[in-house]
Amino acid sequence: MGLYIILMGVQGAGKGEQAKYISQSYGIPHVSTGDLFRAMKTRTDALAQRIQGILAAGNLVDDETTNEMVRERLSQDDAKHGVILDGYPRTPAQAEWLDRYLQSRGERIGVVLLLQLDLYSAFKRAFGRVTDSETGKSYNIYYNSGGIDWKFVDHPTDKQFPPRLLATLRQGGRELTRRSDDGSAHAVLTRIDTYTEQTRPLIAYYDQQNVVARVNADQTIEQVGSDIRQVIQAAQGK
Ligand code: AMP
């Protein structure tokens, strides 16, 4: 039996950070459907263009396209003995498809890690975050804003967007980057709405399978990581 883990939680709950850590500790690949979609940014074909539009608006890509991309990724060699899924599944249809797919490989979900965070903090974590692409260091206007000049600017053409957040390093004046889909408050709110409406119902689905472990995401990265390690150890002992 491989180690198949799902990381669930609202945007900003810290799924990406924890997934990297689990991937390193347990030697299983980190598969983020959001990262796979964002990686299509450089492609110019019609599918990639359509997906960029969906991401920018904060909406979900259709189930068929998403499942197909996951099938392709999970059939690669490094995913033979397990995987940490981040941002997938996000709809009941995806969850059912994944169960059938794993069953066809003689596998099943070992644990669903639910990172719990209130929605107000989720908004601030996602909308406020910026990264220095040179050093990889992250900042947040609400939590960790030292040494940064922050400005709200109108979108150059589309006035219906709320203002965007622009961050520059005070020393050296380097502009910091934001994940393209964190760019507007409207898109972040749409993602939170989509999570509560479409993804949250999956908790009941997985509760029925008795595989959900709840972890408090409103703690330091290290503490959340340590709680997760305990949960995975318990799941491996089952
Ligand atoms: P994330 O990085 O997980 O927040 O995903 C960024 C964006 O990618 C989402 O807002 C969706 O537009 C798209 N996306 C990621 N995962 C999925 C999924 N499982 N189903 C549909 N769309 C997804």
Short mmCIF file of C-alpha atoms and ligand atoms in Angstrom, two decimals:
data_model
loop_
_atom_site.label_atom_id
_atom_site.label_comp_id
_atom_site.label_asym_id
_atom_site.label_seq_id
_atom_site.Cartn_x
_atom_site.Cartn_y
_atom_site.Cartn_z
CA MET A 1 0.00 0.00 0.00
CA GLY A 2 1.27 3.45 -0.92
CA LEU A 3 0.84 6.63 1.11
CA TYR A 4 -1.93 8.71 -0.48
CA ILE A 5 -2.58 11.93 1.41
CA ILE A 6 -5.01 14.75 0.66
CA LEU A 7 -4.40 18.21 2.06
CA MET A 8 -7.61 20.19 2.39
CA GLY A 9 -8.22 23.70 3.62
CA VAL A 10 -9.19 27.15 2.49
CA GLN A 11 -6.72 29.25 0.45
CA GLY A 12 -4.16 30.70 2.82
CA ALA A 13 -4.35 27.82 5.30
CA GLY A 14 -0.73 26.93 4.47
CA LYS A 15 -1.32 23.82 2.34
CA GLY A 16 1.57 24.51 -0.05
CA GLU A 17 4.12 25.01 2.72
CA GLN A 18 3.05 21.88 4.61
CA ALA A 19 2.85 19.80 1.43
CA LYS A 20 6.49 20.60 0.65
CA TYR A 21 7.49 19.49 4.10
CA ILE A 22 5.48 16.24 3.95
CA SER A 23 6.88 15.51 0.50
CA GLN A 24 10.46 15.81 1.80
CA SER A 25 9.84 13.87 5.01
CA TYR A 26 8.01 10.94 3.44
CA GLY A 27 9.62 10.83 -0.01
CA ILE A 28 6.38 11.21 -1.95
CA PRO A 29 5.80 13.88 -4.64
CA HIS A 30 3.84 17.04 -3.93
CA VAL A 31 1.12 17.34 -6.54
CA SER A 32 -0.57 20.73 -6.55
CA THR A 33 -3.22 21.12 -9.23
CA GLY A 34 -2.95 24.91 -8.80
CA ASP A 35 0.80 24.75 -9.55
CA LEU A 36 0.16 22.50 -12.57
CA PHE A 37 -2.40 24.97 -13.94
CA ARG A 38 -0.16 27.97 -13.23
CA ALA A 39 2.69 26.24 -15.07
CA MET A 40 0.59 26.48 -18.24
CA LYS A 41 1.05 30.27 -18.19
CA THR A 42 3.81 30.15 -20.79
CA ARG A 43 1.74 28.07 -23.22
CA THR A 44 -0.22 29.79 -25.96
CA ASP A 45 -2.65 27.00 -26.98
CA ALA A 46 -6.40 27.45 -26.55
CA LEU A 47 -6.70 25.15 -23.50
CA ALA A 48 -3.91 26.95 -21.62
CA GLN A 49 -5.39 30.37 -22.48
CA ARG A 50 -8.83 29.30 -21.27
CA ILE A 51 -7.36 28.02 -18.01
CA GLN A 52 -5.46 31.27 -17.37
CA GLY A 53 -8.77 33.16 -17.66
CA ILE A 54 -10.45 30.83 -15.15
CA LEU A 55 -7.55 31.16 -12.67
CA ALA A 56 -7.48 34.96 -12.92
CA ALA A 57 -11.18 35.10 -12.03
CA GLY A 58 -10.74 32.72 -9.08
CA ASN A 59 -13.13 30.12 -10.52
CA LEU A 60 -12.63 26.35 -10.78
CA VAL A 61 -11.40 24.55 -13.87
CA ASP A 62 -13.90 21.92 -15.07
CA ASP A 63 -13.73 18.45 -13.48
CA GLU A 64 -12.92 16.56 -16.67
CA THR A 65 -9.85 18.65 -17.53
CA THR A 66 -8.67 18.58 -13.91
CA ASN A 67 -9.12 14.80 -13.46
CA GLU A 68 -7.31 14.12 -16.72
CA MET A 69 -4.37 16.25 -15.62
CA VAL A 70 -4.25 14.40 -12.27
CA ARG A 71 -4.42 11.00 -13.98
CA GLU A 72 -1.46 11.98 -16.14
CA ARG A 73 0.55 13.18 -13.13
CA LEU A 74 -0.25 10.16 -10.93
CA SER A 75 0.73 7.74 -13.65
CA GLN A 76 4.31 9.04 -13.58
CA ASP A 77 6.93 6.83 -11.99
CA ASP A 78 7.62 8.94 -8.89
CA ALA A 79 3.95 8.69 -7.82
CA LYS A 80 3.96 4.89 -7.73
CA HIS A 81 4.21 4.66 -3.95
CA GLY A 82 2.09 7.58 -2.94
CA VAL A 83 1.54 11.28 -3.31
CA ILE A 84 0.56 14.35 -1.36
CA LEU A 85 -2.36 16.01 -3.11
CA ASP A 86 -2.69 19.76 -2.54
CA GLY A 87 -5.77 21.55 -3.85
CA TYR A 88 -7.32 18.39 -5.23
CA PRO A 89 -10.01 17.11 -5.09
CA ARG A 90 -12.12 20.24 -4.84
CA THR A 91 -15.56 18.99 -5.92
CA PRO A 92 -17.61 15.85 -5.15
CA ALA A 93 -17.17 14.67 -8.76
CA GLN A 94 -13.37 14.91 -8.41
CA ALA A 95 -13.43 13.03 -5.08
CA GLU A 96 -15.51 10.21 -6.57
CA TRP A 97 -13.28 10.02 -9.63
CA LEU A 98 -10.17 9.85 -7.43
CA ASP A 99 -11.62 7.01 -5.33
CA ARG A 100 -12.36 5.01 -8.47
CA TYR A 101 -8.94 5.75 -9.94
CA LEU A 102 -7.05 4.69 -6.79
CA GLN A 103 -9.23 1.59 -6.48
CA SER A 104 -8.23 0.60 -10.01
CA ARG A 105 -4.61 0.70 -8.81
CA GLY A 106 -5.45 -1.32 -5.67
CA GLU A 107 -4.91 1.77 -3.51
CA ARG A 108 -6.98 4.09 -1.35
CA ILE A 109 -6.72 7.42 0.48
CA GLY A 110 -4.76 6.99 3.72
CA VAL A 111 -5.60 10.31 5.34
CA VAL A 112 -7.30 13.62 4.56
CA LEU A 113 -5.50 16.38 6.46
CA LEU A 114 -7.95 19.21 7.04
CA LEU A 115 -6.10 22.44 7.83
CA GLN A 116 -8.63 24.51 9.74
CA LEU A 117 -8.51 28.31 9.57
CA ASP A 118 -11.21 30.96 9.99
CA LEU A 119 -12.16 32.69 6.74
CA TYR A 120 -11.14 36.20 7.86
CA SER A 121 -7.57 35.02 8.50
CA ALA A 122 -7.68 33.06 5.23
CA PHE A 123 -8.44 36.26 3.30
CA LYS A 124 -5.63 38.20 4.99
CA ARG A 125 -3.09 35.44 4.42
CA ALA A 126 -3.91 35.09 0.70
CA PHE A 127 -4.53 38.73 -0.24
CA GLY A 128 -1.65 40.09 1.83
CA ARG A 129 1.15 37.77 0.72
CA VAL A 130 4.07 38.74 -1.52
CA THR A 131 7.34 36.99 -2.29
CA ASP A 132 10.82 38.22 -3.08
CA SER A 133 11.62 36.13 -6.14
CA GLU A 134 15.38 36.65 -5.63
CA THR A 135 15.56 35.36 -2.05
CA GLY A 136 12.33 33.32 -1.87
CA LYS A 137 11.40 35.23 1.30
CA SER A 138 7.69 35.88 1.92
CA TYR A 139 6.03 38.91 3.48
CA ASN A 140 2.47 39.82 4.35
CA ILE A 141 0.95 43.30 4.69
CA TYR A 142 -1.05 42.17 7.74
CA TYR A 143 1.47 39.96 9.55
CA ASN A 144 5.02 40.54 8.40
CA SER A 145 5.33 43.88 6.67
CA GLY A 146 8.67 45.28 7.91
CA GLY A 147 11.03 46.80 5.34
CA ILE A 148 8.40 46.94 2.60
CA ASP A 149 6.61 49.91 1.02
CA TRP A 150 2.97 48.99 0.33
CA LYS A 151 0.68 50.76 -2.13
CA PHE A 152 -2.83 50.09 -3.41
CA VAL A 153 -3.16 50.79 -7.14
CA ASP A 154 -6.10 50.66 -9.53
CA HIS A 155 -6.04 48.04 -12.25
CA PRO A 156 -4.74 49.87 -15.38
CA THR A 157 -7.73 49.12 -17.59
CA ASP A 158 -10.41 47.28 -15.66
CA LYS A 159 -11.89 49.62 -13.06
CA GLN A 160 -14.28 46.99 -11.77
CA PHE A 161 -11.40 45.30 -9.92
CA PRO A 162 -10.75 46.47 -6.38
CA PRO A 163 -7.31 48.07 -6.08
CA ARG A 164 -4.27 45.81 -6.26
CA LEU A 165 -1.56 45.62 -3.68
CA LEU A 166 1.92 46.65 -4.80
CA ALA A 167 4.94 45.88 -2.62
CA THR A 168 8.53 47.13 -3.00
CA LEU A 169 11.56 46.44 -0.85
CA ARG A 170 12.47 49.67 0.93
CA GLN A 171 16.18 48.85 0.50
CA GLY A 172 17.04 48.58 -3.18
CA GLY A 173 13.49 49.24 -4.41
CA ARG A 174 12.97 45.77 -5.84
CA GLU A 175 9.32 45.02 -6.65
CA LEU A 176 8.01 41.90 -4.90
CA THR A 177 5.87 39.38 -6.74
CA ARG A 178 2.41 38.07 -5.99
CA ARG A 179 0.85 34.84 -7.09
CA SER A 180 -1.18 35.83 -10.14
CA ASP A 181 -4.44 34.59 -8.62
CA ASP A 182 -3.91 36.49 -5.34
CA GLY A 183 -3.73 39.68 -7.38
CA SER A 184 -7.15 41.13 -6.64
CA ALA A 185 -9.27 41.05 -3.50
CA HIS A 186 -12.22 40.06 -5.66
CA ALA A 187 -10.48 36.91 -6.93
CA VAL A 188 -9.39 35.93 -3.41
CA LEU A 189 -12.97 36.32 -2.13
CA THR A 190 -14.31 34.29 -5.06
CA ARG A 191 -11.89 31.48 -4.17
CA ILE A 192 -13.00 31.53 -0.54
CA ASP A 193 -16.66 31.42 -1.65
CA THR A 194 -15.91 28.54 -4.01
CA TYR A 195 -14.20 26.68 -1.18
CA THR A 196 -17.16 27.05 1.20
CA GLU A 197 -19.73 26.14 -1.45
CA GLN A 198 -18.04 23.39 -3.44
CA THR A 199 -15.08 22.00 -1.52
CA ARG A 200 -16.23 22.09 2.10
CA PRO A 201 -18.97 19.48 1.43
CA LEU A 202 -16.16 17.00 0.72
CA ILE A 203 -15.39 16.89 4.43
CA ALA A 204 -18.66 15.00 5.02
CA TYR A 205 -17.81 12.68 2.11
CA TYR A 206 -14.44 11.77 3.64
CA ASP A 207 -15.83 11.71 7.20
CA GLN A 208 -18.02 8.83 6.01
CA GLN A 209 -14.83 6.99 5.07
CA ASN A 210 -13.39 7.84 8.49
CA VAL A 211 -10.16 9.29 7.06
CA VAL A 212 -10.33 12.97 8.08
CA ALA A 213 -7.82 14.38 10.57
CA ARG A 214 -8.39 17.97 11.69
CA VAL A 215 -5.35 20.17 12.28
CA ASN A 216 -5.42 23.72 13.65
CA ALA A 217 -3.77 25.86 10.95
CA ASP A 218 -3.74 28.99 13.13
CA GLN A 219 -0.36 28.09 14.66
CA THR A 220 3.28 28.47 13.62
CA ILE A 221 4.37 26.55 10.52
CA GLU A 222 6.53 24.32 12.75
CA GLN A 223 3.66 23.49 15.13
CA VAL A 224 1.28 22.66 12.28
CA GLY A 225 4.03 20.47 10.77
CA SER A 226 4.52 18.64 14.03
CA ASP A 227 0.75 18.01 14.41
CA ILE A 228 0.67 16.67 10.85
CA ARG A 229 3.57 14.32 11.52
CA GLN A 230 1.69 12.78 14.44
CA VAL A 231 -1.42 12.29 12.32
CA ILE A 232 0.50 10.61 9.49
CA GLN A 233 2.30 8.31 11.93
CA ALA A 234 -1.04 7.27 13.40
CA ALA A 235 -2.47 6.68 9.90
CA GLN A 236 0.54 4.56 8.92
CA GLY A 237 0.07 2.44 12.04
CA LYS A 238 -3.53 1.62 11.10
P1 AMP B 1 -4.60 26.81 -5.71
O1 AMP B 1 -3.18 27.10 -5.95
O2 AMP B 1 -4.82 25.41 -5.20
O3 AMP B 1 -5.29 27.84 -4.88
O4 AMP B 1 -5.32 26.82 -7.15
C1 AMP B 1 -5.31 27.98 -7.96
C2 AMP B 1 -6.43 27.91 -8.99
O5 AMP B 1 -6.24 26.77 -9.84
C3 AMP B 1 -7.83 27.73 -8.41
O6 AMP B 1 -8.39 28.96 -7.99
C4 AMP B 1 -8.55 27.12 -9.61
O7 AMP B 1 -8.82 28.10 -10.58
C5 AMP B 1 -7.50 26.19 -10.19
N1 AMP B 1 -7.57 24.85 -9.56
C6 AMP B 1 -6.63 24.29 -8.74
N2 AMP B 1 -7.00 23.06 -8.34
C7 AMP B 1 -8.21 22.83 -8.90
C8 AMP B 1 -9.14 21.74 -8.84
N3 AMP B 1 -8.89 20.64 -8.10
N4 AMP B 1 -10.29 21.86 -9.56
C9 AMP B 1 -10.55 22.95 -10.29
N5 AMP B 1 -9.74 24.01 -10.38
C10 AMP B 1 -8.57 23.97 -9.68
#
